[in-house]
Amino acid sequence: MFPITRLRRLRAHPRLRDLVRETVLRPDDLILPLFVRCGENQRVPIGSMPGHFQLSVDHLAEEVREIDSLGIPAIILFGIPEEKDAEGRIASSDDGIVQQAVRAIREAAPDLLVITDLCFCEFTDHGHCGVVNDRTGRTDVDNDATLENLVTQAVSHAQAGAQMIAPSGMMDGMIAALRHGLDAAGFSHLPLMSYAAKYSSAFYGPFREAAESAPRFGDRRTYQMDPANAREALREVALDVAEGADVLMVKPALSYLDVITRVKTAHPEIPLAAYNVSGEFAMVKAAAANGWIDEQRIALEILTSIRRAGADMILTYHAKDISRWLNE
Ligand code: PBG
C-alpha cells in the first residue's frame, strides 16, 4: 500500500471539528444597517430587501431594543430626508433625520453602538456623493468642496451623539479632513471607520432603492473604484491609514474577498470591516424564496467566508437572522 496522508482523521468527530475550526462567526462581529425616514408611524417595506424597512424615528426605539437584545453590538444609520437640494444641506442640520435618529437610539438602547454613514447621496437632489460642478471641465463631484461639507456633517453627527463615523463618499483626503475637523471641534475621541476601498458596484442596486440615493445622471465611477483593481485598493487603504483611519472597510464583500485578504495582510494591525452589501443579501433572499437554496446555511457560509478572508467585522443585513441562528 502506498502512504496516504490522512486529513480525514480530523474531520471524523464533531467535537474534533469544533476544536480545529479556524474561523468563528459571532454576533459580536456584526453591524446591522438601519434606514430611517421622515414622517410618523412609518414602517415602509423595502421590496428588494425582505425583512428590512424604512422606519420613522418613532419606530426606532422598539427596533433597536430588539437588536440590542440579540447581542448585536452596533448599527449603522442611513437617513432618507424629507427634502433634498444641490448640496444636501439638510444632512448637516441639527434636526436632520440622522441627527434625530441618533438621539432616539442612544436614549432607547444606551448600550448599542451608533455608527453613522457619512455621505451626501441621500441628501442631494442629483444623488451624487457631494457638490457637483464643472470646475474640472467635466460635470463631476468637486472633491475639496465636498470635504468641507463632510466635516460640517460629521460634526453635526458627533454633536447628536454618534459614536463612530463612517465616511463612504470616496473623496481624496476625506479621512485627514475629517480627523482634523473633528479634533478641532472637540471630538478627538470619536473613531473613524473609513469605507477605504469602495468599489463602483452593481451590488448596491437594492440599497439605492432603500435609501432613495441613485444618481439622477451619470454614475459614481469618477470617485468609487473600478472593480478590476486590487492593487489600487492598497493605495487607498495606505492613505487612509496614514490619515488616521481607526477602522478600514472593503465594500462590497463577496466579490472582493481577495481585496479583503490583501488589505488584512498589508495592515494586520488595523481592524478591518467588510460590507456584505444589499445586492449580496437580495440574491440570497430571492434564491431562498424560490426554494433553490437553504438561506441559513448559505448566509452562515457567506459570512464565515468573509471572516476567513480576513474581515474582523461585517456589516450585514443578515445580522438579526445570524444572531438568532448562532444563539439557537
Ligand atoms: C453611500 C452608500 C452606498 C451604500 C452604502 N453607503 C451606496 C452607493 O455608494 O451608491 C451601499 C450599501 C449597500 O448596497 O448595501 N452613502
CSV table of C-alpha atoms and ligand atoms in Angstrom, one decimal:
chain,number,residue,atom,x,y,z
A,1,MET,CA,0.0,0.0,0.0
A,2,PHE,CA,1.3,3.5,-0.8
A,3,PRO,CA,1.4,6.0,2.0
A,4,ILE,CA,-1.7,8.1,2.5
A,5,THR,CA,-1.7,11.3,4.5
A,6,ARG,CA,-5.0,11.1,6.4
A,7,LEU,CA,-6.6,14.5,6.8
A,8,ARG,CA,-10.0,12.9,7.4
A,9,ARG,CA,-8.9,11.9,10.9
A,10,LEU,CA,-9.5,15.5,12.0
A,11,ARG,CA,-13.0,15.5,10.4
A,12,ALA,CA,-14.4,12.4,11.8
A,13,HIS,CA,-15.8,13.6,15.1
A,14,PRO,CA,-17.9,16.7,15.5
A,15,ARG,CA,-16.1,17.8,18.7
A,16,LEU,CA,-12.8,17.4,16.9
A,17,ARG,CA,-14.1,19.5,14.1
A,18,ASP,CA,-15.1,22.1,16.6
A,19,LEU,CA,-11.5,22.1,18.1
A,20,VAL,CA,-9.8,22.5,14.8
A,21,ARG,CA,-12.1,25.2,13.3
A,22,GLU,CA,-10.1,28.2,12.2
A,23,THR,CA,-12.7,30.8,11.8
A,24,VAL,CA,-15.6,31.7,14.1
A,25,LEU,CA,-18.6,33.9,13.4
A,26,ARG,CA,-20.2,35.6,16.4
A,27,PRO,CA,-23.0,38.1,16.8
A,28,ASP,CA,-20.2,40.3,18.2
A,29,ASP,CA,-18.7,40.6,14.8
A,30,LEU,CA,-21.8,42.1,13.2
A,31,ILE,CA,-23.1,45.6,12.4
A,32,LEU,CA,-26.7,46.0,11.2
A,33,PRO,CA,-27.5,48.8,8.7
A,34,LEU,CA,-30.8,50.7,9.5
A,35,PHE,CA,-32.7,53.1,7.3
A,36,VAL,CA,-34.5,55.9,8.9
A,37,ARG,CA,-37.0,58.2,7.2
A,38,CYS,CA,-39.0,61.2,8.0
A,39,GLY,CA,-42.7,61.2,9.0
A,40,GLU,CA,-44.6,59.5,11.7
A,41,ASN,CA,-45.6,55.9,12.2
A,42,GLN,CA,-43.8,54.9,9.0
A,43,ARG,CA,-42.6,51.3,8.5
A,44,VAL,CA,-42.2,51.1,4.8
A,45,PRO,CA,-41.0,47.7,3.5
A,46,ILE,CA,-38.0,47.7,1.1
A,47,GLY,CA,-39.1,45.4,-1.7
A,48,SER,CA,-35.8,44.1,-2.7
A,49,MET,CA,-34.6,43.6,0.9
A,50,PRO,CA,-37.2,41.4,2.6
A,51,GLY,CA,-37.3,42.0,6.3
A,52,HIS,CA,-36.0,45.5,6.1
A,53,PHE,CA,-37.9,48.7,6.4
A,54,GLN,CA,-37.6,52.4,6.2
A,55,LEU,CA,-38.5,53.3,9.7
A,56,SER,CA,-39.6,56.7,11.1
A,57,VAL,CA,-37.9,57.9,14.2
A,58,ASP,CA,-40.8,56.9,16.4
A,59,HIS,CA,-40.4,53.3,15.4
A,60,LEU,CA,-36.7,53.2,16.2
A,61,ALA,CA,-36.8,52.5,19.9
A,62,GLU,CA,-38.6,49.2,19.6
A,63,GLU,CA,-36.3,48.1,16.7
A,64,VAL,CA,-33.0,49.0,18.5
A,65,ARG,CA,-34.1,47.3,21.7
A,66,GLU,CA,-34.6,44.1,19.8
A,67,ILE,CA,-31.2,44.5,18.0
A,68,ASP,CA,-29.5,45.1,21.4
A,69,SER,CA,-31.3,42.1,22.9
A,70,LEU,CA,-30.0,39.8,20.1
A,71,GLY,CA,-26.4,40.7,21.1
A,72,ILE,CA,-25.6,42.7,18.0
A,73,PRO,CA,-23.1,45.3,19.1
A,74,ALA,CA,-23.7,48.1,16.6
A,75,ILE,CA,-25.9,49.6,14.0
A,76,ILE,CA,-25.0,51.9,11.1
A,77,LEU,CA,-27.5,54.5,10.2
A,78,PHE,CA,-28.7,55.8,6.8
A,79,GLY,CA,-31.1,58.7,6.6
A,80,ILE,CA,-33.8,59.4,4.0
A,81,PRO,CA,-34.6,63.1,4.3
A,82,GLU,CA,-37.8,65.0,3.5
A,83,GLU,CA,-36.2,67.5,1.2
A,84,LYS,CA,-33.1,67.4,-1.0
A,85,ASP,CA,-31.0,70.2,-2.5
A,86,ALA,CA,-27.9,70.6,-4.7
A,87,GLU,CA,-25.5,70.4,-1.8
A,88,GLY,CA,-27.5,68.3,0.6
A,89,ARG,CA,-27.5,70.9,3.3
A,90,ILE,CA,-30.2,69.2,5.4
A,91,ALA,CA,-27.6,66.4,6.1
A,92,SER,CA,-25.8,68.8,8.4
A,93,SER,CA,-28.8,70.2,10.3
A,94,ASP,CA,-29.2,69.5,14.0
A,95,ASP,CA,-32.7,68.4,13.4
A,96,GLY,CA,-31.9,66.4,10.3
A,97,ILE,CA,-33.2,62.8,10.1
A,98,VAL,CA,-29.9,61.1,11.1
A,99,GLN,CA,-29.3,63.5,14.0
A,100,GLN,CA,-32.9,62.9,15.3
A,101,ALA,CA,-32.4,59.1,14.9
A,102,VAL,CA,-29.1,59.1,16.7
A,103,ARG,CA,-30.6,60.8,19.7
A,104,ALA,CA,-33.6,58.5,19.8
A,105,ILE,CA,-31.4,55.4,19.5
A,106,ARG,CA,-29.0,56.5,22.2
A,107,GLU,CA,-31.9,57.0,24.5
A,108,ALA,CA,-33.7,53.8,23.7
A,109,ALA,CA,-30.7,51.5,23.7
A,110,PRO,CA,-27.8,53.1,25.5
A,111,ASP,CA,-25.6,50.0,25.2
A,112,LEU,CA,-25.8,49.8,21.5
A,113,LEU,CA,-23.0,51.5,19.4
A,114,VAL,CA,-24.3,54.0,17.0
A,115,ILE,CA,-22.3,54.4,13.8
A,116,THR,CA,-23.4,56.9,11.2
A,117,ASP,CA,-22.8,56.6,7.5
A,118,LEU,CA,-21.4,59.9,6.3
A,119,CYS,CA,-22.2,60.8,2.7
A,120,PHE,CA,-24.3,63.2,0.6
A,121,CYS,CA,-26.0,60.9,-1.9
A,122,GLU,CA,-29.2,60.5,0.1
A,123,PHE,CA,-29.4,64.3,0.6
A,124,THR,CA,-28.6,65.8,-2.8
A,125,ASP,CA,-31.3,66.3,-5.5
A,126,HIS,CA,-28.9,64.9,-8.1
A,127,GLY,CA,-28.0,61.8,-6.0
A,128,HIS,CA,-24.2,62.2,-6.2
A,129,CYS,CA,-22.0,62.0,-3.1
A,130,GLY,CA,-21.0,65.6,-2.9
A,131,VAL,CA,-21.0,69.0,-4.5
A,132,VAL,CA,-21.3,68.8,-8.3
A,133,ASN,CA,-19.9,71.4,-10.7
A,134,ASP,CA,-18.0,71.8,-13.9
A,135,ARG,CA,-14.8,73.1,-12.4
A,136,THR,CA,-12.6,70.5,-14.0
A,137,GLY,CA,-14.2,70.9,-17.4
A,138,ARG,CA,-16.5,67.9,-16.8
A,139,THR,CA,-19.6,67.7,-14.7
A,140,ASP,CA,-18.2,65.9,-11.6
A,141,VAL,CA,-18.2,65.8,-7.8
A,142,ASP,CA,-15.9,68.6,-6.6
A,143,ASN,CA,-13.5,66.8,-4.2
A,144,ASP,CA,-12.3,69.7,-2.0
A,145,ALA,CA,-15.7,71.5,-1.8
A,146,THR,CA,-17.2,68.2,-0.7
A,147,LEU,CA,-14.6,67.7,2.0
A,148,GLU,CA,-15.6,70.9,3.7
A,149,ASN,CA,-19.3,69.8,3.7
A,150,LEU,CA,-18.3,66.4,5.0
A,151,VAL,CA,-16.6,67.9,8.0
A,152,THR,CA,-19.7,70.0,8.8
A,153,GLN,CA,-22.0,67.0,8.5
A,154,ALA,CA,-19.6,64.9,10.6
A,155,VAL,CA,-19.5,67.5,13.4
A,156,SER,CA,-23.3,67.6,13.5
A,157,HIS,CA,-23.4,63.7,13.7
A,158,ALA,CA,-20.9,63.9,16.6
A,159,GLN,CA,-23.0,66.6,18.4
A,160,ALA,CA,-26.1,64.4,18.1
A,161,GLY,CA,-24.2,61.6,19.8
A,162,ALA,CA,-22.8,59.4,17.0
A,163,GLN,CA,-20.2,57.1,18.5
A,164,MET,CA,-18.3,56.3,15.2
A,165,ILE,CA,-18.5,58.0,11.9
A,166,ALA,CA,-18.1,56.0,8.6
A,167,PRO,CA,-17.4,58.2,5.6
A,168,SER,CA,-18.5,56.4,2.4
A,169,GLY,CA,-18.0,59.1,-0.3
A,170,MET,CA,-14.6,58.0,-1.6
A,171,MET,CA,-13.3,61.6,-1.7
A,172,ASP,CA,-9.5,62.0,-1.6
A,173,GLY,CA,-8.2,63.4,1.6
A,174,MET,CA,-11.5,62.5,3.3
A,175,ILE,CA,-10.0,60.9,6.4
A,176,ALA,CA,-7.4,63.7,7.0
A,177,ALA,CA,-10.1,66.4,6.6
A,178,LEU,CA,-12.5,64.6,9.0
A,179,ARG,CA,-9.9,63.8,11.6
A,180,HIS,CA,-8.7,67.4,11.6
A,181,GLY,CA,-12.2,68.8,11.6
A,182,LEU,CA,-13.5,66.5,14.4
A,183,ASP,CA,-10.4,67.2,16.5
A,184,ALA,CA,-10.9,70.9,16.1
A,185,ALA,CA,-14.5,70.6,17.2
A,186,GLY,CA,-13.6,68.7,20.4
A,187,PHE,CA,-14.3,65.2,19.1
A,188,SER,CA,-10.8,63.8,19.1
A,189,HIS,CA,-12.2,60.8,20.9
A,190,LEU,CA,-14.5,59.8,18.1
A,191,PRO,CA,-13.3,57.0,15.8
A,192,LEU,CA,-13.5,57.0,12.0
A,193,MET,CA,-14.4,53.8,10.1
A,194,SER,CA,-13.3,54.5,6.5
A,195,TYR,CA,-15.0,53.0,3.5
A,196,ALA,CA,-11.4,52.8,2.3
A,197,ALA,CA,-11.8,50.5,-0.7
A,198,LYS,CA,-15.3,51.1,-2.0
A,199,TYR,CA,-16.0,49.9,-5.5
A,200,SER,CA,-18.3,51.2,-8.1
A,201,SER,CA,-20.6,48.2,-7.9
A,202,ALA,CA,-23.9,47.0,-9.3
A,203,PHE,CA,-24.3,45.2,-6.0
A,204,TYR,CA,-25.6,48.4,-4.4
A,205,GLY,CA,-28.8,48.3,-6.5
A,206,PRO,CA,-31.3,47.4,-3.8
A,207,PHE,CA,-29.7,49.9,-1.3
A,208,ARG,CA,-30.3,52.7,-3.7
A,209,GLU,CA,-34.0,51.8,-3.7
A,210,ALA,CA,-33.9,51.6,0.1
A,211,ALA,CA,-32.0,54.9,0.6
A,212,GLU,CA,-33.5,56.7,-2.4
A,213,SER,CA,-30.0,57.6,-3.4
A,214,ALA,CA,-29.5,56.6,-7.0
A,215,PRO,CA,-27.6,59.2,-9.1
A,216,ARG,CA,-30.0,61.1,-11.4
A,217,PHE,CA,-27.3,61.3,-14.1
A,218,GLY,CA,-24.1,59.5,-14.8
A,219,ASP,CA,-22.6,57.1,-12.3
A,220,ARG,CA,-20.1,57.0,-9.5
A,221,ARG,CA,-17.1,55.8,-11.4
A,222,THR,CA,-15.1,59.1,-11.0
A,223,TYR,CA,-15.0,58.5,-7.3
A,224,GLN,CA,-15.7,54.9,-6.5
A,225,MET,CA,-13.1,52.2,-7.5
A,226,ASP,CA,-13.0,50.1,-10.7
A,227,PRO,CA,-14.0,46.5,-9.8
A,228,ALA,CA,-11.0,45.4,-11.9
A,229,ASN,CA,-8.4,46.9,-9.5
A,230,ALA,CA,-7.0,45.3,-6.3
A,231,ARG,CA,-3.5,46.9,-6.1
A,232,GLU,CA,-5.2,50.3,-6.2
A,233,ALA,CA,-7.1,49.3,-3.1
A,234,LEU,CA,-3.8,49.0,-1.3
A,235,ARG,CA,-3.0,52.6,-2.2
A,236,GLU,CA,-6.5,53.7,-0.9
A,237,VAL,CA,-6.1,52.0,2.4
A,238,ALA,CA,-2.5,53.0,2.9
A,239,LEU,CA,-3.5,56.7,2.5
A,240,ASP,CA,-6.4,56.2,5.0
A,241,VAL,CA,-4.1,54.6,7.5
A,242,ALA,CA,-1.7,57.4,7.2
A,243,GLU,CA,-4.5,60.0,7.5
A,244,GLY,CA,-5.7,58.3,10.8
A,245,ALA,CA,-8.5,55.9,10.0
A,246,ASP,CA,-9.3,53.8,13.0
A,247,VAL,CA,-11.1,51.0,11.1
A,248,LEU,CA,-10.8,50.2,7.4
A,249,MET,CA,-13.5,48.8,5.2
A,250,VAL,CA,-13.7,46.9,1.9
A,251,LYS,CA,-17.0,47.1,0.1
A,252,PRO,CA,-18.7,45.0,-1.3
A,253,ALA,CA,-17.5,41.8,0.3
A,254,LEU,CA,-18.3,38.6,-1.6
A,255,SER,CA,-16.8,39.5,-5.0
A,256,TYR,CA,-13.9,41.2,-3.2
A,257,LEU,CA,-12.6,38.5,-0.8
A,258,ASP,CA,-9.2,38.8,-2.4
A,259,VAL,CA,-9.2,42.5,-1.6
A,260,ILE,CA,-10.1,41.8,2.0
A,261,THR,CA,-7.2,39.3,2.3
A,262,ARG,CA,-4.8,41.7,0.7
A,263,VAL,CA,-5.8,44.6,2.9
A,264,LYS,CA,-5.6,42.4,6.0
A,265,THR,CA,-2.2,41.2,5.0
A,266,ALA,CA,-0.9,44.7,4.3
A,267,HIS,CA,-2.4,46.2,7.6
A,268,PRO,CA,-2.9,43.3,10.0
A,269,GLU,CA,-2.8,45.8,12.9
A,270,ILE,CA,-5.8,47.8,11.8
A,271,PRO,CA,-9.3,46.5,12.4
A,272,LEU,CA,-10.9,45.6,9.1
A,273,ALA,CA,-14.6,45.7,8.2
A,274,ALA,CA,-16.3,44.3,5.2
A,275,TYR,CA,-19.7,45.3,3.9
A,276,ASN,CA,-21.9,42.4,2.8
A,277,VAL,CA,-24.0,44.8,0.6
A,278,SER,CA,-27.6,44.9,-0.4
A,279,GLY,CA,-27.3,43.1,-3.7
A,280,GLU,CA,-25.5,40.2,-2.0
A,281,PHE,CA,-28.3,40.0,0.6
A,282,ALA,CA,-31.0,40.3,-2.1
A,283,MET,CA,-29.6,37.4,-4.2
A,284,VAL,CA,-29.7,35.1,-1.2
A,285,LYS,CA,-33.2,36.2,-0.2
A,286,ALA,CA,-34.5,35.7,-3.8
A,287,ALA,CA,-33.0,32.3,-4.3
A,288,ALA,CA,-34.2,31.2,-0.8
A,289,ALA,CA,-37.7,32.5,-1.5
A,290,ASN,CA,-37.7,30.2,-4.6
A,291,GLY,CA,-36.7,27.3,-2.5
A,292,TRP,CA,-33.4,27.0,-4.5
A,293,ILE,CA,-31.0,27.3,-1.6
A,294,ASP,CA,-31.0,26.9,2.2
A,295,GLU,CA,-30.9,30.5,3.4
A,296,GLN,CA,-29.5,29.8,6.8
A,297,ARG,CA,-26.6,27.6,5.6
A,298,ILE,CA,-25.8,29.9,2.7
A,299,ALA,CA,-25.8,33.1,4.8
A,300,LEU,CA,-23.6,31.5,7.5
A,301,GLU,CA,-21.3,30.2,4.9
A,302,ILE,CA,-21.0,33.5,3.2
A,303,LEU,CA,-20.4,35.4,6.4
A,304,THR,CA,-17.9,32.8,7.6
A,305,SER,CA,-16.0,33.1,4.3
A,306,ILE,CA,-15.8,36.9,4.7
A,307,ARG,CA,-14.3,36.4,8.2
A,308,ARG,CA,-12.0,33.7,6.8
A,309,ALA,CA,-10.8,36.1,4.1
A,310,GLY,CA,-9.6,38.5,6.9
A,311,ALA,CA,-12.5,40.7,7.9
A,312,ASP,CA,-12.7,41.3,11.7
A,313,MET,CA,-16.3,42.7,11.5
A,314,ILE,CA,-19.1,42.5,8.9
A,315,LEU,CA,-21.8,45.0,8.1
A,316,THR,CA,-24.7,42.8,7.0
A,317,TYR,CA,-28.5,42.9,6.5
A,318,HIS,CA,-28.5,39.3,7.8
A,319,ALA,CA,-27.3,40.4,11.3
A,320,LYS,CA,-30.5,39.7,13.1
A,321,ASP,CA,-31.1,36.3,11.5
A,322,ILE,CA,-27.4,35.3,12.0
A,323,SER,CA,-27.6,36.2,15.7
A,324,ARG,CA,-30.8,34.2,16.2
A,325,TRP,CA,-29.2,31.2,14.4
A,326,LEU,CA,-26.0,31.4,16.3
A,327,ASN,CA,-27.8,31.7,19.6
A,328,GLU,CA,-30.1,28.7,18.9
B,1,PBG,C1,-23.4,55.7,0.0
B,1,PBG,C2,-23.6,54.3,0.3
B,1,PBG,C3,-24.0,53.3,-0.5
B,1,PBG,C4,-24.0,52.1,0.2
B,1,PBG,C5,-23.6,52.4,1.5
B,1,PBG,N1,-23.3,53.7,1.5
B,1,PBG,C6,-24.5,53.3,-1.9
B,1,PBG,C7,-23.6,53.9,-3.0
B,1,PBG,O1,-22.4,54.1,-2.9
B,1,PBG,O2,-24.2,54.1,-4.1
B,1,PBG,C8,-24.4,50.7,-0.4
B,1,PBG,C9,-24.7,49.7,0.7
B,1,PBG,C10,-25.4,48.5,0.1
B,1,PBG,O3,-25.6,48.3,-1.1
B,1,PBG,O4,-25.8,47.7,1.0
B,1,PBG,N2,-23.9,56.5,1.0
